[in-house]
Tab-separated table of C-alpha atoms in Angstrom:
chain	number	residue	atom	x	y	z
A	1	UNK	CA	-8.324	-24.545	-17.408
A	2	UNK	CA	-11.215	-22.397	-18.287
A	3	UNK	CA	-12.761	-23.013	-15.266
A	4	UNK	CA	-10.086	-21.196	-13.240
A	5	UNK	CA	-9.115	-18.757	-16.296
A	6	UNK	CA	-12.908	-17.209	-17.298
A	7	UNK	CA	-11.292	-15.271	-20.150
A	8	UNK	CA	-10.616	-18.433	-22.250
A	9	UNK	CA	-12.733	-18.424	-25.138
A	10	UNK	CA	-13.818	-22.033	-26.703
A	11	UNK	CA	-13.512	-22.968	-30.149
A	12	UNK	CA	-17.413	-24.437	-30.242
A	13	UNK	CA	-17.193	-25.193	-33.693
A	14	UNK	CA	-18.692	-28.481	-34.998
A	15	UNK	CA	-16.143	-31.030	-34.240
A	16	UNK	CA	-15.212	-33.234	-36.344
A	17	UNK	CA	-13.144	-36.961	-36.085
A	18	UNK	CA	-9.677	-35.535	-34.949
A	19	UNK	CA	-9.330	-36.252	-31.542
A	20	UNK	CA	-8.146	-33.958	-28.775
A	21	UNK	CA	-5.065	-34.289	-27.334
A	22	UNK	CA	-3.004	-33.260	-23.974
A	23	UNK	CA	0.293	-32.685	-23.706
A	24	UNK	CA	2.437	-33.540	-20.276
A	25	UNK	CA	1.379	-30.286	-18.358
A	26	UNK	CA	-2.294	-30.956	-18.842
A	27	UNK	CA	-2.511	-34.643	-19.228
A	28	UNK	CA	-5.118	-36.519	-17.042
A	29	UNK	CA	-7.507	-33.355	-16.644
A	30	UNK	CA	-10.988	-32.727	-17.661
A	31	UNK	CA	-11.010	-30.117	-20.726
A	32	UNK	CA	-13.907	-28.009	-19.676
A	33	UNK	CA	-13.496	-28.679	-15.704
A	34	UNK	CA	-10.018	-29.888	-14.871
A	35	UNK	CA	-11.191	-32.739	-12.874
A	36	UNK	CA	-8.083	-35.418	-12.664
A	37	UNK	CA	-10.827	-38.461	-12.078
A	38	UNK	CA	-13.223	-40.749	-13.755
A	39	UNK	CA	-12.283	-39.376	-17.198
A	40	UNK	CA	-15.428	-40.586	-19.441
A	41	UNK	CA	-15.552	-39.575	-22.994
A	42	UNK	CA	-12.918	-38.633	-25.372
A	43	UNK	CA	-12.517	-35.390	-26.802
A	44	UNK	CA	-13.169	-34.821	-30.680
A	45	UNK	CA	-12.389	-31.327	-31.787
A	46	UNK	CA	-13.171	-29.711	-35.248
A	47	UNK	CA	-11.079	-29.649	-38.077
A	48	UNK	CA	-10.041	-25.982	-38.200
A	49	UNK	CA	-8.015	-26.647	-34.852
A	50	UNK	CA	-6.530	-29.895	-36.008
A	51	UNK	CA	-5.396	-28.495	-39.244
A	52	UNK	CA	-1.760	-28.134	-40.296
A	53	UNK	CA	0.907	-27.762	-37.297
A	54	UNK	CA	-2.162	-27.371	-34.748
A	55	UNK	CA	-2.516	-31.133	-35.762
A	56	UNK	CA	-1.529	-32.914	-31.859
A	57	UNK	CA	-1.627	-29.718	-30.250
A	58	UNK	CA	-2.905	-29.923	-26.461
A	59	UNK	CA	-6.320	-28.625	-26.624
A	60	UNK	CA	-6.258	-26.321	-23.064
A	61	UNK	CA	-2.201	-24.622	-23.536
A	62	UNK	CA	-1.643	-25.615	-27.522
A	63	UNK	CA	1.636	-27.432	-25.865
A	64	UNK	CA	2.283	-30.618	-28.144
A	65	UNK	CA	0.132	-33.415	-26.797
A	66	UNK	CA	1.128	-36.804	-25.721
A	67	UNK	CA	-2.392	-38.023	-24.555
A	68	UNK	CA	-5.651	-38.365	-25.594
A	69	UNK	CA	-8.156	-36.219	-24.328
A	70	UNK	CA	-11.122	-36.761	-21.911
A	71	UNK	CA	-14.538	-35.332	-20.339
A	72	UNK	CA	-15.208	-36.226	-16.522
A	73	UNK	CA	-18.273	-38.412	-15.740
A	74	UNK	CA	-20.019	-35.152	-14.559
A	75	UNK	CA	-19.139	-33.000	-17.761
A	76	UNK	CA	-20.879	-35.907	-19.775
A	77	UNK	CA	-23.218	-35.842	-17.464
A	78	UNK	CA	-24.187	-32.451	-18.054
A	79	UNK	CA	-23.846	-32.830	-21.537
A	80	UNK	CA	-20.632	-30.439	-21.773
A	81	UNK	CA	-19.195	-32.750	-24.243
A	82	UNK	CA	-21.732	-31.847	-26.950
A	83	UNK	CA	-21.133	-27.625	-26.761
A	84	UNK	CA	-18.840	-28.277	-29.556
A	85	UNK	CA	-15.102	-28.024	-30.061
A	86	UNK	CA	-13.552	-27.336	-26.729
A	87	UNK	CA	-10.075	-25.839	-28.020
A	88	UNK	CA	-8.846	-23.009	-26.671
A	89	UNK	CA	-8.257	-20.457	-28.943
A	90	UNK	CA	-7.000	-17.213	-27.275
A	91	UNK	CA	-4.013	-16.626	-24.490
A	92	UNK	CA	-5.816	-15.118	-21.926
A	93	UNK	CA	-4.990	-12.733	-19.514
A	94	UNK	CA	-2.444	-14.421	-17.300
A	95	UNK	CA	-0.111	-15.617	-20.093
A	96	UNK	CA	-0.327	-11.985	-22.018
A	97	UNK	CA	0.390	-10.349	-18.982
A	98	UNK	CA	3.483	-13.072	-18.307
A	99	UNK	CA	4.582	-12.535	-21.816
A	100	UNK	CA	4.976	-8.455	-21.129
A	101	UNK	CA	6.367	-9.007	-17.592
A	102	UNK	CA	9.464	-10.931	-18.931
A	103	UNK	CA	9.776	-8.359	-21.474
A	104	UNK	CA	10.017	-5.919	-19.347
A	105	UNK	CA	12.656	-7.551	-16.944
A	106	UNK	CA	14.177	-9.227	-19.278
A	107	UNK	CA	13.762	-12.776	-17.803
A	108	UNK	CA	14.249	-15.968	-20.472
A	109	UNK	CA	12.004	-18.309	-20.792
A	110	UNK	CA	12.581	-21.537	-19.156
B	1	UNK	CA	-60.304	-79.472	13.489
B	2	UNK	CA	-60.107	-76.289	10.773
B	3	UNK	CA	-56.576	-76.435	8.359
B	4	UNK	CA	-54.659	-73.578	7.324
B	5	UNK	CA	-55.159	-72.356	3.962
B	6	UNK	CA	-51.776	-71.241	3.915
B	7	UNK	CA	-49.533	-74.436	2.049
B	8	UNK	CA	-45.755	-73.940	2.922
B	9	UNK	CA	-43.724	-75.638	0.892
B	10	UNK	CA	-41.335	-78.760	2.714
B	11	UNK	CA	-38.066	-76.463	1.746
B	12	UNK	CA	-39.022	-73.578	4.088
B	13	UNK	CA	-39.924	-75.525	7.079
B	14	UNK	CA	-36.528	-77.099	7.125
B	15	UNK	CA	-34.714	-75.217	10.298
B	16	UNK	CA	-31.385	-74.184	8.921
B	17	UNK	CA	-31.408	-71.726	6.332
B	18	UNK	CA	-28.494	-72.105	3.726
B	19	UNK	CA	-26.725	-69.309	1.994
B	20	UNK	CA	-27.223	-70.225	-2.221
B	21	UNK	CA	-23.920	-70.535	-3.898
B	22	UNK	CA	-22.743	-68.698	-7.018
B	23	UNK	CA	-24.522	-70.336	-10.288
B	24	UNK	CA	-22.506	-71.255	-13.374
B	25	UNK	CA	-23.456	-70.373	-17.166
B	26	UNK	CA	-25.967	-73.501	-17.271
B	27	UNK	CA	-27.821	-72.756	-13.844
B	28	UNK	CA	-25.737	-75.328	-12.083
B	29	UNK	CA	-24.982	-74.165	-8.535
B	30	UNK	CA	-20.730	-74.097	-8.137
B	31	UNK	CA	-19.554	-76.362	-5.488
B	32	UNK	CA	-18.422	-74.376	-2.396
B	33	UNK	CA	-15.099	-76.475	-2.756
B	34	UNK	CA	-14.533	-74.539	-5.996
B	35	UNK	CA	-15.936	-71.433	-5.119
B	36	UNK	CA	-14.034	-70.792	-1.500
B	37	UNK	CA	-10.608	-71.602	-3.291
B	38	UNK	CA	-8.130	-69.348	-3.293
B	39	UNK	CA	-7.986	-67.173	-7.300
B	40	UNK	CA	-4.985	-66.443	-8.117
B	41	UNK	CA	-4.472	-62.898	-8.040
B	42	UNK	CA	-4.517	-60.405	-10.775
B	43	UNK	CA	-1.063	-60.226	-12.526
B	44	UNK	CA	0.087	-56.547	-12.554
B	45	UNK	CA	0.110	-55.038	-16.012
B	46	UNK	CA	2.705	-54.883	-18.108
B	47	UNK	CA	3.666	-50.935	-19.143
B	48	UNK	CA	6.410	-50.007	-20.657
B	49	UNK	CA	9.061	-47.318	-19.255
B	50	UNK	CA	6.634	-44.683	-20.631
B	51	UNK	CA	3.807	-45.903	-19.226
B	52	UNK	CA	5.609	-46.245	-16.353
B	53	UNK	CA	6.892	-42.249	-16.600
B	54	UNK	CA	3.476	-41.197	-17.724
B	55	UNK	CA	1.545	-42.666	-14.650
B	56	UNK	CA	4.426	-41.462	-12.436
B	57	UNK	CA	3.873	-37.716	-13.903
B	58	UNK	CA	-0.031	-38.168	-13.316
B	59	UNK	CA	0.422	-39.247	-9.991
B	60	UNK	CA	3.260	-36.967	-9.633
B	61	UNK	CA	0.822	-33.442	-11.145
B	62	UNK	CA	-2.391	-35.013	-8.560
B	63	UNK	CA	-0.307	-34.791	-5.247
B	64	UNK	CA	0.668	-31.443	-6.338
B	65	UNK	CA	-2.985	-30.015	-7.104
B	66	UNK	CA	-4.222	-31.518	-3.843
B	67	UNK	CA	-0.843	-29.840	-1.630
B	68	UNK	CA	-1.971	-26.710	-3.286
B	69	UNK	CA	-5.165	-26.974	-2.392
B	70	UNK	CA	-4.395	-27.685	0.894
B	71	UNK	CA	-2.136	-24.893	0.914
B	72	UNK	CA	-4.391	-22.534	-0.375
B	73	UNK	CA	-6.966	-23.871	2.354
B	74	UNK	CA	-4.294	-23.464	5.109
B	75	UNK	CA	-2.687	-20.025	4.370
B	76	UNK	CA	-4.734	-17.451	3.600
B	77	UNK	CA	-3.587	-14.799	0.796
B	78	UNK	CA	-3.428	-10.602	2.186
B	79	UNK	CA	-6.591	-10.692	0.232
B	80	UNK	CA	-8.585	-13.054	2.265
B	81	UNK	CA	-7.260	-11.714	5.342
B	82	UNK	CA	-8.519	-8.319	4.155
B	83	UNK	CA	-11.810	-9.499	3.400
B	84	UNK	CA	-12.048	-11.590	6.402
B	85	UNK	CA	-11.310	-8.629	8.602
B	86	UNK	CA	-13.708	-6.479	6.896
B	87	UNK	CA	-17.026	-9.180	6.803
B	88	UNK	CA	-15.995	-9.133	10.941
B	89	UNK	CA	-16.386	-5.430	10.931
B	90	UNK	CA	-19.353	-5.340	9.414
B	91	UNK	CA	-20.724	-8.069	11.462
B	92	UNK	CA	-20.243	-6.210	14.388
B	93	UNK	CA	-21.325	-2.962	13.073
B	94	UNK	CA	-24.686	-4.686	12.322
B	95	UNK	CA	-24.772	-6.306	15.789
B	96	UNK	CA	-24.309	-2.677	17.371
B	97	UNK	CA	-27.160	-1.801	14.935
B	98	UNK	CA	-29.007	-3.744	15.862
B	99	UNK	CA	-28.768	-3.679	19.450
B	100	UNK	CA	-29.075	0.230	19.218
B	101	UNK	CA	-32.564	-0.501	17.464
B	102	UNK	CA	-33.710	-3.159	20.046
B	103	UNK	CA	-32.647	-0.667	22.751
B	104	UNK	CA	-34.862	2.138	20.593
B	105	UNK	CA	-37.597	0.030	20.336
B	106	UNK	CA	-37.687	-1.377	23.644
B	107	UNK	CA	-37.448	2.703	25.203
B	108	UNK	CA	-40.641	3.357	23.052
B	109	UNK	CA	-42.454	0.536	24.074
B	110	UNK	CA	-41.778	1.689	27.736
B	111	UNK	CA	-42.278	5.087	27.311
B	112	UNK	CA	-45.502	4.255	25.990
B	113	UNK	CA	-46.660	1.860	28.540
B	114	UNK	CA	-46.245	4.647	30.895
B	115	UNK	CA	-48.024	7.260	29.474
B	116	UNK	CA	-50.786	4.350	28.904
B	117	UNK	CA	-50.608	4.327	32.629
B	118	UNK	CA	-50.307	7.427	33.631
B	119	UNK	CA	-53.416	8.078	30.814
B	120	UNK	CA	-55.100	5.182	32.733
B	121	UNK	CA	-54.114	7.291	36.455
B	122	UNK	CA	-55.276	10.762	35.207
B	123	UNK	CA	-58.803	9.160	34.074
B	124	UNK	CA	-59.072	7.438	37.759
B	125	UNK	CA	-58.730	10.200	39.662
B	126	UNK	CA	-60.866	12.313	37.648
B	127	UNK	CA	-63.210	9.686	38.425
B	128	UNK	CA	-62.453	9.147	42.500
B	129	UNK	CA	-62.993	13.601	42.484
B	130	UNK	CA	-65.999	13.453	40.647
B	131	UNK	CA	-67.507	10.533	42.747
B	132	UNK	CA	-66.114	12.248	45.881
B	133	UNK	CA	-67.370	15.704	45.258
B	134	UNK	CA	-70.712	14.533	44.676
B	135	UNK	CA	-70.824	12.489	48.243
B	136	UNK	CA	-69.488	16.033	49.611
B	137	UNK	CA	-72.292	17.826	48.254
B	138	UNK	CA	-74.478	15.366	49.199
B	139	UNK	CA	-73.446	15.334	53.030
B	140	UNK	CA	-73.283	19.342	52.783
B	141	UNK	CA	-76.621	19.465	51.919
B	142	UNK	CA	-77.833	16.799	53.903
B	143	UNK	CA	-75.894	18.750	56.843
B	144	UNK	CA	-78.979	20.952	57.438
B	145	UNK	CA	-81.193	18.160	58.026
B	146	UNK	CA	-82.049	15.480	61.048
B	147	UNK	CA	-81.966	12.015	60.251
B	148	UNK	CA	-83.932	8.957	60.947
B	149	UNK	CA	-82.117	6.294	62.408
B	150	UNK	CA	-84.030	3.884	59.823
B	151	UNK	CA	-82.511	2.438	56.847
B	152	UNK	CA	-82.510	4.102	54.300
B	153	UNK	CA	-82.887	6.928	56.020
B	154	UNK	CA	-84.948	9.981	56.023
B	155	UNK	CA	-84.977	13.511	56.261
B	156	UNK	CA	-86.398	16.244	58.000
B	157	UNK	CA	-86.410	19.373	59.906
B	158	UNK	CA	-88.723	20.606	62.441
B	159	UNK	CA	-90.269	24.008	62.357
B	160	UNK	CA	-88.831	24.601	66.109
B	161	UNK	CA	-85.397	22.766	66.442
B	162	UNK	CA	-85.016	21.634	70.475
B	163	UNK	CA	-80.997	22.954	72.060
B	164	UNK	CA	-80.297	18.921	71.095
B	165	UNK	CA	-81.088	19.218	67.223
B	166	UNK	CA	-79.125	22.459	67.053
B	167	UNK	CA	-76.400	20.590	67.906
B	168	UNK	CA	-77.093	18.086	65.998
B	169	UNK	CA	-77.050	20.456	63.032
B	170	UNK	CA	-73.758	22.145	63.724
B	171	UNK	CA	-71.830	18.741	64.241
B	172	UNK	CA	-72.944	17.938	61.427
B	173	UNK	CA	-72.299	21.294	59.527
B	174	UNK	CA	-69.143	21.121	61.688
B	175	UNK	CA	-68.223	17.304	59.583
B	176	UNK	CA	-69.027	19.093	56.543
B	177	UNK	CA	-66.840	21.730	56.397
B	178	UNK	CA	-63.830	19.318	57.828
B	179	UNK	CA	-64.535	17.098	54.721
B	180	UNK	CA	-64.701	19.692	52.402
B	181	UNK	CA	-61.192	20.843	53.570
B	182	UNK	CA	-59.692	17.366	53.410
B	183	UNK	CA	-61.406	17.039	50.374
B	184	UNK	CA	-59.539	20.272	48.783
B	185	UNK	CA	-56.135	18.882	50.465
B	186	UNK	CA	-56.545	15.571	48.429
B	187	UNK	CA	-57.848	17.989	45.403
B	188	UNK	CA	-54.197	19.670	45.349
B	189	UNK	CA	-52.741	16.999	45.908
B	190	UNK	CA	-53.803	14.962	42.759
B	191	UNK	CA	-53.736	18.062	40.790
B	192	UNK	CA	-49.665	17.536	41.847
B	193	UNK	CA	-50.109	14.467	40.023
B	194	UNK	CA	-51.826	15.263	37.364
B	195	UNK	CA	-48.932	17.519	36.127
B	196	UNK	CA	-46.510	14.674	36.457
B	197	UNK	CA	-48.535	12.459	34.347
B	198	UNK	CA	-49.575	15.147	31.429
B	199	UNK	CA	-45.876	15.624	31.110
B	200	UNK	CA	-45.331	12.374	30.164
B	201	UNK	CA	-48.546	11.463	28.190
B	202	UNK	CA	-47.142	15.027	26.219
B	203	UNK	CA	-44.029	13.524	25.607
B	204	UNK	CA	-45.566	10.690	24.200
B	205	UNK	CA	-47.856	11.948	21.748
B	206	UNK	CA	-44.634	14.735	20.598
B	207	UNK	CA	-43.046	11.469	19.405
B	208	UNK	CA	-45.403	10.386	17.363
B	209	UNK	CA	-43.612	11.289	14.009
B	210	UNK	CA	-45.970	14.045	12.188
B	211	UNK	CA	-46.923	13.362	8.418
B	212	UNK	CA	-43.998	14.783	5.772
B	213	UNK	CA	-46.823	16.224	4.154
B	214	UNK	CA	-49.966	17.743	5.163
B	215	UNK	CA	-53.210	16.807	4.266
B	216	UNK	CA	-54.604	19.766	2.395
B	217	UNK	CA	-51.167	20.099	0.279
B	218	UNK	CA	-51.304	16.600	-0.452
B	219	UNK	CA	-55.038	17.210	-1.543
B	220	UNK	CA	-53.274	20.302	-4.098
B	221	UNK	CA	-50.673	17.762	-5.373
């Protein structure tokens, strides 16, 4: 998701044992670069972001997981799975600027 | 009779070569009876209904990213078209720029060829008038004089000139002045010419661009 969406920010925080998890939306892609293939190593995340009811929270949308999460073969290749915790921690711009759109017009939420 | 010292061994001179079969754990080669039969084939695994859902869903959210991908690929947004449009514009603008500057480039380089020429022109025929005025002056003066028929030949002029050297003289004096006439024709004539090509050696030298700043206020600076 970041990789489309550059104004995620990453956790990067020392991860710890919990691991990372995806939930339907998200499941099957590559945390840093949403590949759908030859997931390779699974995702630990740091303690802060598995703490309390962020506990089984999907690591790229915070959407309750149902899967484990992965790195691609080529983001362990390049070594993307050791920049630290790869949770996303803000909204970014798209889903801020959703948020005040369906205030505005007064759409529900699905 | 001399012998090869090259020894090959009794298995490699045998004709047929044989494909090796598979080897077991212990080294033992599997019997191609064995090996040829048919395995049975992999039994499919066993998932459960969400298994079943989840790989569905997967398969399900991959078809999707790759028909928006190709959708993406296929129609083009208002954006790309923009930008499209505008990288062709400025594709052509540079073409026309640079075909103006080849065209530029290409007048210079004829413009000075000719005044190269016309340089080269000017310095001939101040070179034929010079040459030809001096034979003139040379026959002029040699006008007043008899000849020897030898080679080279000499001059000379009797104290009493005979009715036949007289007339010898005048033709001659007679030659003179008709070349110095068709010399002065030719003398306008190239001076017609010489006009032609100053104007254009001028225009050359006009556009050769002038330093911004001159030398003495670049010496104050």
């Amino acid at each position: 998701m970041a990789k489309h969406h550059p104004d995620l920010i990453f956790c990067r925080k020392q991860p710890g044992i919990a691991i990372g998890r995806l939930c339907e939306k998200c499941d099957g892609k590559c945390v840093i670069c949403d590949s759908y293939v030859r997931p390779a190593t699974l995702v630990r995340i740091c303690d802060e972001c598995n703490f309390g009811s962020f506990q089984g929270r999907c690591v790229i949308c915070g959407s309750p997981g149902v899967s484990d999460a992965y790195y691609c073969v080529g983001c362990t290749r390049l070594e993307k799975d050791r920049e630290g915790c790869p949770k996303i921690i803000n909204l970014g711009s798209s889903k801020t600027d959703l948020f005040y759109e369906r205030k505005k017009f007064g759409f529900k939420k699905r | 009779m001399v012998k090869s010292s090259i020894v090959v061994p009794p298995q490699a001179t045998g004709g047929i070569s044989r494909k090796r079969l598979p080897q077991d754990s212990q080294g033992a080669e599997i019997p191609a009876e064995v090996y040829f039969e048919e395995k049975p084939k992999r039994p499919r695994l066993q998932l459960n209904t969400d298994g079943n859902q989840r790989n569905q869903r997967l398969f399900g959210v991959l078809l999707g990213t790759l028909n928006k991908f190709k959708d993406d690929s296929e129609n083009k947004s208002d954006a790309e078209k923009k930008r499209l449009a505008i990288e062709s514009k400025l594709q052509e603008k540079l073409a026309n720029e640079k075909k103006e500057i080849g065209e530029e480039i290409q007048a210079e380089r004829e413009q000075k060829q000719q005044a190269i020429e016309a340089r080269k022109r000017q310095a001939q025929r101040a070179l034929e008038e010079k040459r030809e005025s001096v034979v003139l002056r040379q026959h002029k003066n040699q006008a007043h004089f008899l000849m020897t028929k030898t080679s080279p030949s000499l001059c000379y002029l009797p104290a009493t000139l005979t009715e036949k050297d007289i007339a010898i003289l005048e033709k001659q004096s007679n030659l003179a002045k008709v070349a110095q006439e068709e010399f002065e024709g030719r003398q306008q004539a190239r001076t017609q010419d010489d006009i032609k090509d100053s104007t254009l050696v001028q225009k050359d030298t006009s556009e050769v661009p002038s330093p911004s700043v001159a030398p003495s206020e670049a010496i104050d600076e």
